[in-house]
Coordinates of C-alpha atoms and ligand atoms in Angstrom, one line a residue:
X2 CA -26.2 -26.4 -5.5
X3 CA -29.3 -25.9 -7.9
X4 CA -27.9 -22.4 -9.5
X5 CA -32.0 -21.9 -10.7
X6 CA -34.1 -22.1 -7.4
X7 CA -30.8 -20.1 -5.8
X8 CA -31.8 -17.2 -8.3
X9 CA -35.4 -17.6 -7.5
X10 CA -34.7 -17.7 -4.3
X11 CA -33.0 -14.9 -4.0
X12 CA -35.3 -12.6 -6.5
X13 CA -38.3 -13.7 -4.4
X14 CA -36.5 -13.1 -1.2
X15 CA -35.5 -9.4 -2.6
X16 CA -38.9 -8.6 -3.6
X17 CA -40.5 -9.0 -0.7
X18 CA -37.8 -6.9 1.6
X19 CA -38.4 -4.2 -1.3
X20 CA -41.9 -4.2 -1.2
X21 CA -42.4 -3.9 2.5
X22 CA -39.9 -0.8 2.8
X23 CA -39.4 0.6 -1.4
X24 CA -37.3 3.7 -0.2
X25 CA -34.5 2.3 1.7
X26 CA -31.5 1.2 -0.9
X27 CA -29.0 0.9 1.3
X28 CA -30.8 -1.8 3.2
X29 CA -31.6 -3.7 0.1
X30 CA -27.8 -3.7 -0.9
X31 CA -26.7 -5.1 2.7
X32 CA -29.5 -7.6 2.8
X33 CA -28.7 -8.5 -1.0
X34 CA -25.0 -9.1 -0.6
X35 CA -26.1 -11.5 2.3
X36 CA -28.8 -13.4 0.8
X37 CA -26.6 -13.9 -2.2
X38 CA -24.0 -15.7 -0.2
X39 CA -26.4 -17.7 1.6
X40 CA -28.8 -18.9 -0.6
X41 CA -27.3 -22.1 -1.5
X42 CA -26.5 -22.8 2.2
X43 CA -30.5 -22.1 3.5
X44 CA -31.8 -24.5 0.4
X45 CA -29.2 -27.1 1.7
X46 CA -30.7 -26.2 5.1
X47 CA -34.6 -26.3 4.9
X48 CA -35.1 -25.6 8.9
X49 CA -33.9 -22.4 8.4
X50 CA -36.5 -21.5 6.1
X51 CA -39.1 -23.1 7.8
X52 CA -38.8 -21.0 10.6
X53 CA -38.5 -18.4 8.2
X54 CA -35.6 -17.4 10.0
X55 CA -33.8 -14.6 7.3
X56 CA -37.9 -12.7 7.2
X57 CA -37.2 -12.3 10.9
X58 CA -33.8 -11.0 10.9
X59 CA -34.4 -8.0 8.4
X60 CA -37.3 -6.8 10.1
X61 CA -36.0 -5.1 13.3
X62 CA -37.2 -6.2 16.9
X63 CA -37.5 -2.4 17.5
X64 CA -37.5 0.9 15.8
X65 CA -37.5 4.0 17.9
X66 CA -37.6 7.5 16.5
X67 CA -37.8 10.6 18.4
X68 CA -37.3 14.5 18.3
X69 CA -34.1 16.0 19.3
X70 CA -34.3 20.0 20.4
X71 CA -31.5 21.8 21.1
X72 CA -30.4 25.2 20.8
X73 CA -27.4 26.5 19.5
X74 CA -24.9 29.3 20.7
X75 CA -27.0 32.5 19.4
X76 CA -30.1 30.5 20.6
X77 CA -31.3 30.0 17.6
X78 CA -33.4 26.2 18.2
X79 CA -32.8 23.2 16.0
X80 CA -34.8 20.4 16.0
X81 CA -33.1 17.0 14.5
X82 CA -34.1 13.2 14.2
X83 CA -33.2 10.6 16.6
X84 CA -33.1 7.0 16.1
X85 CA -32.1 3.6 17.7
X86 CA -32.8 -0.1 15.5
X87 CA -32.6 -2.7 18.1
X88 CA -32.2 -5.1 15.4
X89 CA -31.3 -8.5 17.4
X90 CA -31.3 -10.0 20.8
X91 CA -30.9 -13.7 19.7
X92 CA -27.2 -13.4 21.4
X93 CA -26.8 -10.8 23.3
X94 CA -28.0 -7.0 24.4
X95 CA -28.0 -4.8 21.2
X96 CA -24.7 -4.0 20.9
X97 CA -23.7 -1.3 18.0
X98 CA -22.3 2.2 17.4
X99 CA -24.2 6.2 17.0
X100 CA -23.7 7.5 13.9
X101 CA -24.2 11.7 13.7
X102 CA -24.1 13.0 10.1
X103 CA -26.4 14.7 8.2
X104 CA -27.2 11.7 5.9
X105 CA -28.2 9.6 8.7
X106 CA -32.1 8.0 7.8
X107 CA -33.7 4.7 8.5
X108 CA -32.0 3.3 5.3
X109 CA -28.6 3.7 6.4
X110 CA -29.5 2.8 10.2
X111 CA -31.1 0.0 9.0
X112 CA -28.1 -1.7 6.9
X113 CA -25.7 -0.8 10.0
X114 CA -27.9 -2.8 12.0
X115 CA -28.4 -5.4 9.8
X116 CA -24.7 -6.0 9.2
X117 CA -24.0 -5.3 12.9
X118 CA -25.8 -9.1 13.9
X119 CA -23.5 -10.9 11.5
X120 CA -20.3 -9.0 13.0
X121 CA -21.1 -9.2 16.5
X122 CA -21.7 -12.8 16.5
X123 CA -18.5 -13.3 14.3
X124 CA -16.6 -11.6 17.5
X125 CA -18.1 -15.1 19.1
X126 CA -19.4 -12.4 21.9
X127 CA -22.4 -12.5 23.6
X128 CA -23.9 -9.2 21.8
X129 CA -26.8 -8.6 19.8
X130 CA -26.8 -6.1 16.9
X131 CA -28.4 -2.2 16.9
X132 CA -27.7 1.0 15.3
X133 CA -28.8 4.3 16.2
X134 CA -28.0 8.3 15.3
X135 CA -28.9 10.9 14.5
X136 CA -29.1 13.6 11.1
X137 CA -27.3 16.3 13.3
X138 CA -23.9 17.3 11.7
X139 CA -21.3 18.2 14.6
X140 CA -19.2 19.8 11.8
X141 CA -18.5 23.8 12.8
X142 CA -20.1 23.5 16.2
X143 CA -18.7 24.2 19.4
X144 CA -18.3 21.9 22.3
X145 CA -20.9 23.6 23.9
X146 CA -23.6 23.2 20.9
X147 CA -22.4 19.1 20.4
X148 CA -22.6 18.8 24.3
X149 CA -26.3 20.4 24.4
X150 CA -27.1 18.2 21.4
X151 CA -25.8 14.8 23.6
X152 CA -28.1 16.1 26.4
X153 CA -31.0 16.4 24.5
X154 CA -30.4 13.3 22.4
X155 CA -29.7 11.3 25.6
X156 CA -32.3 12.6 27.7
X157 CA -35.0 10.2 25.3
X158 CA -32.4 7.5 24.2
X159 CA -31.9 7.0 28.1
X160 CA -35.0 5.1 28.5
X161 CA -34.5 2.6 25.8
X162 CA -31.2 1.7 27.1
X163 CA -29.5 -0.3 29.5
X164 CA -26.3 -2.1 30.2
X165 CA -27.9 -5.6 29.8
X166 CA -30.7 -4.2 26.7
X167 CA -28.8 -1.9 24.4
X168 CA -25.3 -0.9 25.0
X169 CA -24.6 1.9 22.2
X170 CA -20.6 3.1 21.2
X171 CA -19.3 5.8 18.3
X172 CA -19.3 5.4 14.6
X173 CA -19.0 8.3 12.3
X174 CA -19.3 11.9 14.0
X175 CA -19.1 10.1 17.6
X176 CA -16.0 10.2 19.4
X177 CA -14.6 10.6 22.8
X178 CA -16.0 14.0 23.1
X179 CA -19.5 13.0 22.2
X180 CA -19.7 9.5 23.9
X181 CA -18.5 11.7 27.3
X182 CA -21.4 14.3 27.1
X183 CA -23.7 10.7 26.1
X184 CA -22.7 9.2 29.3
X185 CA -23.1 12.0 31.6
X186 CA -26.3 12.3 30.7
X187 CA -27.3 8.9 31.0
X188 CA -25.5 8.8 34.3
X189 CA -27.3 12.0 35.8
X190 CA -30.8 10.8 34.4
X191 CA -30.5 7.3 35.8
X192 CA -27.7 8.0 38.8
X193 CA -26.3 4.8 38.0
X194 CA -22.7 4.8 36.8
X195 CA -22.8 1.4 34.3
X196 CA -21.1 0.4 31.3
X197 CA -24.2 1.4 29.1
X198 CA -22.2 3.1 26.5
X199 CA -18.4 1.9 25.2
X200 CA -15.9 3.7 24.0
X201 CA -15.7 5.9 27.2
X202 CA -12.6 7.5 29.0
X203 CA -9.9 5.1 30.2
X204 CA -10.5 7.1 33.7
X205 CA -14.3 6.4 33.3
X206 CA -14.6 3.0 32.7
X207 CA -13.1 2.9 29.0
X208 CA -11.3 -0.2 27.4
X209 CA -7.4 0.5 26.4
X210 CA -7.3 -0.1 22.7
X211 CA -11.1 0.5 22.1
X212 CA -9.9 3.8 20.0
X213 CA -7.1 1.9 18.1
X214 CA -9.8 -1.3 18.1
X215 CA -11.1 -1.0 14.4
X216 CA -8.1 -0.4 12.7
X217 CA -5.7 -2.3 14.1
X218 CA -8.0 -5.0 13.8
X219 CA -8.6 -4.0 9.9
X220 CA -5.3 -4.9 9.3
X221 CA -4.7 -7.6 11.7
X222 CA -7.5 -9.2 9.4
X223 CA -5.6 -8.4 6.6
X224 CA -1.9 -9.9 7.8
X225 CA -4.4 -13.3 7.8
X226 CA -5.4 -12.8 4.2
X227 CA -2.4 -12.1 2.9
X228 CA -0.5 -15.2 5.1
X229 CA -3.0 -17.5 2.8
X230 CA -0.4 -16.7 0.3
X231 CA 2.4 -16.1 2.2
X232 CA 2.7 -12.9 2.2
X233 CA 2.9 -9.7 4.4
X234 CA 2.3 -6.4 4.8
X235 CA 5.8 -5.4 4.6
X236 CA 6.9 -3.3 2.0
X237 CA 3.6 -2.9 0.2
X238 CA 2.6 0.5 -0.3
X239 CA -0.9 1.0 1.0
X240 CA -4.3 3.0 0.3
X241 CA -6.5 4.3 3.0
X242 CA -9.4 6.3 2.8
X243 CA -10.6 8.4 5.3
X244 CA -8.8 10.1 7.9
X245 CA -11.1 9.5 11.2
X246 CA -10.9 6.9 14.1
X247 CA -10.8 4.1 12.0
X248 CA -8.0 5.3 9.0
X249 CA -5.7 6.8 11.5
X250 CA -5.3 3.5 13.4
X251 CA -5.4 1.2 10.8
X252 CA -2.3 3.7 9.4
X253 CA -0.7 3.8 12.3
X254 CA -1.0 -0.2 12.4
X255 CA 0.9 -0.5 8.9
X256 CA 3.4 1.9 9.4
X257 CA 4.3 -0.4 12.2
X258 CA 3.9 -3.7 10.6
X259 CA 6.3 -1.7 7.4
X260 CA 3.6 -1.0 5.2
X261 CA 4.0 2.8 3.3
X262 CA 0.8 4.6 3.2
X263 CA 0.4 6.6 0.3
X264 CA -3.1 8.2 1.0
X265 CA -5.6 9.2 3.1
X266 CA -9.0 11.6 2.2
X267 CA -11.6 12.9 3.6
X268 CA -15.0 14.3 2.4
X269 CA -13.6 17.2 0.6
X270 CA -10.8 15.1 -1.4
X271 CA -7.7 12.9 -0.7
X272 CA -4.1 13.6 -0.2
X273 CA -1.1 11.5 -2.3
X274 CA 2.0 11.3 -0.7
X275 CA 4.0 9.0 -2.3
X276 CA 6.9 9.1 -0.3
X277 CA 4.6 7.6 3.1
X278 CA 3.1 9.3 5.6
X279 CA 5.1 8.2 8.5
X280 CA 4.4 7.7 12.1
X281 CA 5.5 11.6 12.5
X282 CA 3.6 12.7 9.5
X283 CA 1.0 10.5 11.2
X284 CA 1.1 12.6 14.5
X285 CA 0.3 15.9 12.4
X286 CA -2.9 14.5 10.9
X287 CA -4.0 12.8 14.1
X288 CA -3.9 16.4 16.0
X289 CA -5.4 18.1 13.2
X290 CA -8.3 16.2 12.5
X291 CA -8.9 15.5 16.9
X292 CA -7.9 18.3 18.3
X293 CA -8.6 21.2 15.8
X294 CA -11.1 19.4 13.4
X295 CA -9.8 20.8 10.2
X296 CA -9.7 19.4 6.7
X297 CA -7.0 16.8 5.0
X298 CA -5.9 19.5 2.6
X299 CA -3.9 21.0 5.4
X300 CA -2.1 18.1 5.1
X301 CA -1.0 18.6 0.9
X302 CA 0.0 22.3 2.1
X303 CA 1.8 21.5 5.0
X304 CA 4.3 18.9 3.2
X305 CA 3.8 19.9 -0.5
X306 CA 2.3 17.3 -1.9
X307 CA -0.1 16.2 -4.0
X308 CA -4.3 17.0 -3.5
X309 CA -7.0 15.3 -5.3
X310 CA -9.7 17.9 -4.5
X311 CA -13.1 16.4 -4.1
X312 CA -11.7 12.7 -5.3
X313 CA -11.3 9.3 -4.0
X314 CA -7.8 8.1 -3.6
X315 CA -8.6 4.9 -5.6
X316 CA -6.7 5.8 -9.0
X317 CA -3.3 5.8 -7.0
X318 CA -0.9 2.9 -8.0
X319 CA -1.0 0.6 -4.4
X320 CA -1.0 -2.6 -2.9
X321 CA -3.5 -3.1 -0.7
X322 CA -6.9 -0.9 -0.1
X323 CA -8.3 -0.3 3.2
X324 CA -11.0 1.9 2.6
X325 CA -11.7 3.5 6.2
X326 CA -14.5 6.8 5.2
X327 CA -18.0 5.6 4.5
X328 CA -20.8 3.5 2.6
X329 CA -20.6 3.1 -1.3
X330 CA -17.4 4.8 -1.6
X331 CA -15.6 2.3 -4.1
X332 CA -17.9 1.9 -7.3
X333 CA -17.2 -0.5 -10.1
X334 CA -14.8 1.5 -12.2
X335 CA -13.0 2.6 -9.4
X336 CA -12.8 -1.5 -8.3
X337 CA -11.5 -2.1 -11.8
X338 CA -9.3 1.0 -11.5
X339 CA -7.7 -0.7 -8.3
X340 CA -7.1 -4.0 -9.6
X341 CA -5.8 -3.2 -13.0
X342 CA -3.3 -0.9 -11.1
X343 CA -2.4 -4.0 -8.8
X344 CA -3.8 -4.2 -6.1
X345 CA -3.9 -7.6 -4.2
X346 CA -6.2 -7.0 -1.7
X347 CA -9.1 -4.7 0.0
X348 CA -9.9 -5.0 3.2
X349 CA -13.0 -3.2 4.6
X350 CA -12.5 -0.5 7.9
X351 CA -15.9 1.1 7.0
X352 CA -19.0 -0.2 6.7
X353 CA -20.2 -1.2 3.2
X354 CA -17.7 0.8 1.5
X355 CA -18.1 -1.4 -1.6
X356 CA -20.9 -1.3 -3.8
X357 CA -22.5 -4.5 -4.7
X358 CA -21.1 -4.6 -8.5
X359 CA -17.4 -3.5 -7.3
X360 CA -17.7 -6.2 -4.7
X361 CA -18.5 -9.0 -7.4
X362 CA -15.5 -7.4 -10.0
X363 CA -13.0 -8.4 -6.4
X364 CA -14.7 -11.6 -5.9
X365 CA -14.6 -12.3 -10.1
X366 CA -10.8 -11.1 -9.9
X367 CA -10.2 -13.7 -7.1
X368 CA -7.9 -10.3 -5.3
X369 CA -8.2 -11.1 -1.2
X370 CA -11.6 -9.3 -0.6
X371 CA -12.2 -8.9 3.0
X372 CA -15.9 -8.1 3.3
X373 CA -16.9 -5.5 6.9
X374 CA -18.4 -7.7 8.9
X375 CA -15.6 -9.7 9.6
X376 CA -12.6 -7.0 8.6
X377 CA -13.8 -4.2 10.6
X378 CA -15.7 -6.3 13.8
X379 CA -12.3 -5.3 16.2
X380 CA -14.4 -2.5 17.0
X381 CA -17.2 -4.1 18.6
X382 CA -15.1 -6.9 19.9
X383 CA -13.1 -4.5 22.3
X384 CA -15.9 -2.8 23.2
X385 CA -17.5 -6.4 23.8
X386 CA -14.3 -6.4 25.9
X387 CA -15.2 -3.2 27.9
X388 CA -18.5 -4.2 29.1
X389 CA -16.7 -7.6 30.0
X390 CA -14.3 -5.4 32.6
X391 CA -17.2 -3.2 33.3
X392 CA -19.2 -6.3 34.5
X393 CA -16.1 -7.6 36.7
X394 CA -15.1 -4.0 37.9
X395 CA -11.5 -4.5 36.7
X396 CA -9.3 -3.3 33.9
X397 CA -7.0 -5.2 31.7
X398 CA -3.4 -3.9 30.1
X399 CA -2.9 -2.9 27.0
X400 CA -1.0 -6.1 25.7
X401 CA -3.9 -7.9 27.5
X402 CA -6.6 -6.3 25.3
X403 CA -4.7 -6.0 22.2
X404 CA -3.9 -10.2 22.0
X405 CA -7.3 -10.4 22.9
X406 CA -8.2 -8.4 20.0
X407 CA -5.0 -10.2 17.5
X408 CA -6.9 -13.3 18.6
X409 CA -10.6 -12.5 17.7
X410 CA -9.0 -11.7 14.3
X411 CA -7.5 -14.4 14.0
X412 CA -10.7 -16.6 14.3
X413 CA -12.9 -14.9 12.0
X414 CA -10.6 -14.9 9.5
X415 CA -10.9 -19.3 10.5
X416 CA -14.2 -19.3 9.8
X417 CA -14.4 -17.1 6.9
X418 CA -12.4 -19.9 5.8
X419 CA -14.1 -22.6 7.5
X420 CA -17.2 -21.6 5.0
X421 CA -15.8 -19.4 2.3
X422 CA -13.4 -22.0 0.8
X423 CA -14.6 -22.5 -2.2
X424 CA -14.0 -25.8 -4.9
X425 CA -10.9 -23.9 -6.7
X426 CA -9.1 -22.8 -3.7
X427 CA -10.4 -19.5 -3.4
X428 CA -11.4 -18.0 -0.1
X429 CA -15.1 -16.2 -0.9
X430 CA -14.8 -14.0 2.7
X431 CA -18.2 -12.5 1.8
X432 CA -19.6 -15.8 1.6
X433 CA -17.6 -17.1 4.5
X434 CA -18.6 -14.4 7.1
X435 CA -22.1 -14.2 5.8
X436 CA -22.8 -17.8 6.8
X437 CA -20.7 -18.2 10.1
X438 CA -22.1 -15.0 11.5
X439 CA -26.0 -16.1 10.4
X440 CA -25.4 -19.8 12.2
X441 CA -24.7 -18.7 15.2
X442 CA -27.9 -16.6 15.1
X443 CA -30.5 -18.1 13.8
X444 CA -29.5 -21.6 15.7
X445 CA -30.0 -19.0 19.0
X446 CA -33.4 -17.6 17.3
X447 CA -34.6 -21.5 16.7
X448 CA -33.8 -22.3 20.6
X449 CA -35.4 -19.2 21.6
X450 CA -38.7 -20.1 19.7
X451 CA -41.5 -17.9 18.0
X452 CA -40.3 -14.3 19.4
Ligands
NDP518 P1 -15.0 9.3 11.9 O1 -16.2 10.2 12.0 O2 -14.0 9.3 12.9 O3 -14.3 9.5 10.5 C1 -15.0 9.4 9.3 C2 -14.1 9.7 8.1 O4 -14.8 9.4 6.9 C3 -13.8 11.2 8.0 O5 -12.5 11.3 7.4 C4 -14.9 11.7 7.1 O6 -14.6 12.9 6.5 C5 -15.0 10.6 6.2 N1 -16.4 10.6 5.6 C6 -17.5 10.5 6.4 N2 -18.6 10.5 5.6 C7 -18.1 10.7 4.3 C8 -18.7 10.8 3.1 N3 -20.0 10.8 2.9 N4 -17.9 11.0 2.0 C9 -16.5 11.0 2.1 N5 -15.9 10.9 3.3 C10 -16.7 10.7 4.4 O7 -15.7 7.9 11.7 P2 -15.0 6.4 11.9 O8 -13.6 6.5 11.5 O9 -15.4 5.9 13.3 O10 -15.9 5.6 10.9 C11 -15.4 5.4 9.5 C12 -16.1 4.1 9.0 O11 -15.8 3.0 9.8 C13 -17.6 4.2 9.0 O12 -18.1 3.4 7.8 C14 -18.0 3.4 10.2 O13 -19.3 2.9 10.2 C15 -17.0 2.3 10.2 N6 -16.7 1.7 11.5 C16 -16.4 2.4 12.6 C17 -16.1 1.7 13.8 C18 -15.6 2.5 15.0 O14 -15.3 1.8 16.0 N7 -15.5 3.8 15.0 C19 -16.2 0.3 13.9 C20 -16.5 -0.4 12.7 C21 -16.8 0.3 11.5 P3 -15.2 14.3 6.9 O15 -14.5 14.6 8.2 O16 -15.0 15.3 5.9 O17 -16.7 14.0 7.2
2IT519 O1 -19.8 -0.5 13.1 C1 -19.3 -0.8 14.2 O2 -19.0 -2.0 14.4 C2 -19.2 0.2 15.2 N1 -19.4 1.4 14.9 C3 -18.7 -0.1 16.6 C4 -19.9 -0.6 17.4 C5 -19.6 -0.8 18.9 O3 -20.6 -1.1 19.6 O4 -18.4 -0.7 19.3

């Protein structure tokens, strides 16, 4: 394609998201990395610009905002910020996760929900994309304050939610606990007992394997990469970051496939244990961070090893990457760091957890970069899954979700391929995901006409 009017195209296309919302960088950088990707395709494709169909995708259908009181266990009253994109209906009901953390702002909500419409039509689900949240920080509160917090957050969400308009689920500082106080609220508000929210109880409606969803699916995604050059994820030794939903599971998922993971971190620092954390080593961290919340260094003092306080765990010799913690957390030196110490592959868990220089030194290095939106979309796929048993009042095994889930993998990673091949052999999986999960959408948005 015409490399020039692809650079124009692009620069022009950056300007104007820019210029209609300056403050809100990490929505440029997700909207960037797309357009990069699939500017060729749209100027081989005139319809789609026609219809100015990529305009209406980053400006959400709907952005609600709202005040969240709540008081806390002295009494003292806190007021925080609540917010729900609904991005994109093109496919399906807005369909994406609540994110509680003190850095939560339209920026960051805005690039979730962004990225959310490419993953949840990669799932080949009937969802649309959303994101919502808030800037409370459940850290050091008691159930009592998070539960009151739920109530109050609920109590407006509830009217801009349904199960067949905007079905929210957990990211970052929602679990369980918080998506159990979410629904009872919705439920007493509306006394109707649907699936609005996923990620629920399995006693309440919940899927099997929606916890273990994300990163089992991480590295199911990256057993497909690695099969392009037949190889597994036997006997490599393994970097996670993070030490949440998503890293323990995607641990727990190598350990069993005969990986060794070597880290894990959290927001304080990371932990190096170069003999493996095993599936018993595994167990301690699991209780520690779900049941009593504490901090990763417990871990470096309970088995004497080795602490990287307030680092990254991306100057380790490894394998394979899978960050699993949060945005931005892989710059460019650490990128280079990882590949001139080996590593073959990097396979996303968390959302955007590349930034956009380190993700074009992968690509450059031709190492198996598995972008997100297609590495971490097990996530919403199960709970695409849960509101399917939801609908039909039934629920499915284990084995029967999980091969569900193997398979979904397993057909992303097809059409990443399908249109991320590139002339030298190389699979581009940023490009690949960018495009299949934007065809499906804008076709839907064309059909659908001016709305
Ligand atoms: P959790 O809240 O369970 O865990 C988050 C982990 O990341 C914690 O270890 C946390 O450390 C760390 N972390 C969070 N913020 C930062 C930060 N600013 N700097 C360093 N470390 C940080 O969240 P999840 O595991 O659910 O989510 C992790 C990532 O995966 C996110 O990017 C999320 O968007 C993405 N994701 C989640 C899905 C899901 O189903 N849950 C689905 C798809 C993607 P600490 O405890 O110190 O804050
Ligand atoms: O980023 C994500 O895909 C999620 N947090 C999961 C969303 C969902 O609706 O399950």
């Amino acid at each position: 394609m015409n490399t020039k009017s692809s650079k124009i195209f692009i620069q022009d296309f950056m300007n104007y998201v820019k210029s209609k919302d300056p403050g809100q960088p990490e929505f440029h950088q997700a909207v960037k990395e797309v357009v990069e990707t699939l500017a060729d395709y749209l100027l081989d494709n005139p319809r789609y610009l026609h219809a100015r169909i990529l305009e209406r995708m980053v400006e959400p259908e709907r952005i609600i905002q709202f005040r969240v009181p709540w008081s806390d266990d002295r009494g003292n009253i806190h007021i925080n910020r609540g917010y729900r994109i609904e991005m994109n209906s093109a496919i399906g009901p807005y369909k994406g996760g609540l994110r509680f953390h003190p850095t939560v702002n339209q920026s960051i909500l805005k690039f979730l929900a962004f990225e959310q419409v490419l993953k949840n039509s990669l799932t080949s689900l009937p969802m649309g994309g959303g994101k919502g949240g808030s800037d409370f920080d459940p850290k050091n509160k008691s159930d009592n304050e998070v539960m009151r917090f739920c109530q109050s957050f609920m109590s407006e969400l509830a009217r801009h939610i349904g199960k067949y308009t905007d079905v929210p689920a957990g990211d970052i500082g929602v679990g369980g606990r918080e998506i159990g106080f979410l629904f009872g609220q919705y439920k007493r508000i509306r006394n109707e007992f649907t699936g609005v929210l996923t990620g629920k109880g399995v006693e309440w409606g919940g899927s099997l394997i929606r916890p273990e969803a994300t990163g089992y699916g991480t590295v199911y995604f990256a057993e497909e990469m690695l099969k392009t050059r037949n190889d597994s994820i036997s006997g490599k030794i393994v970097a996670i970051s993070g030490s949440g939903n998503v890293a323990q599971f995607a641990a727990e998922k190598v350990i069993e496939l005969g990986g060794k993971v070597v880290t894990l971190s959290d927001s304080s620092g990371s932990i190096y244990d170069p003999d493996g954390i095993d599936s018993e080593k595994l167990a301690f961290v699991m209780e520690l961070k779900n049941v009593h919340r504490g901090r990763i260094k417990e871990y470096a003092d309970k088995y004497n090893i080795q602490y990287l306080n307030k680092k990254r765990p991306w100057s380790v010799k490894c394998d394979l990457a899978l960050p699993c913690a949060t945005e931005n957390e892989i710059n460019e030196e650490e990128a280079k760091m990882l590949t001139k110490n080996g590593c073959i592959l990097v396979a996303e868990g968390a959302n955007m957890p590349t930034t956009l220089e380190a993700v074009h030194h992968f690509l450059d290095s031709k190492i198996l970069y598995g972008p997100a939106k297609a590495a971490n979309a097990g996530g919403v796929a199960v709970s695409g899954l849960e509101m399917t048993q939801n609908s039909m009042r039934l629920a499915w095994s284990r084995e029967e979700v999980d091969s569900k889930l193997h398979s979904i993998m397993v057909n992303i990673h097809k059409m990443c391929i399908q249109f991320g091949k590139e002339p030298d052999g190389y699979t581009n999986y940023v490009k690949g995901a960018n495009i299949a999960g934007f065809v499906k959408v804008a076709n839907s948005m064309m059909a659908q006409g001016l709305v």
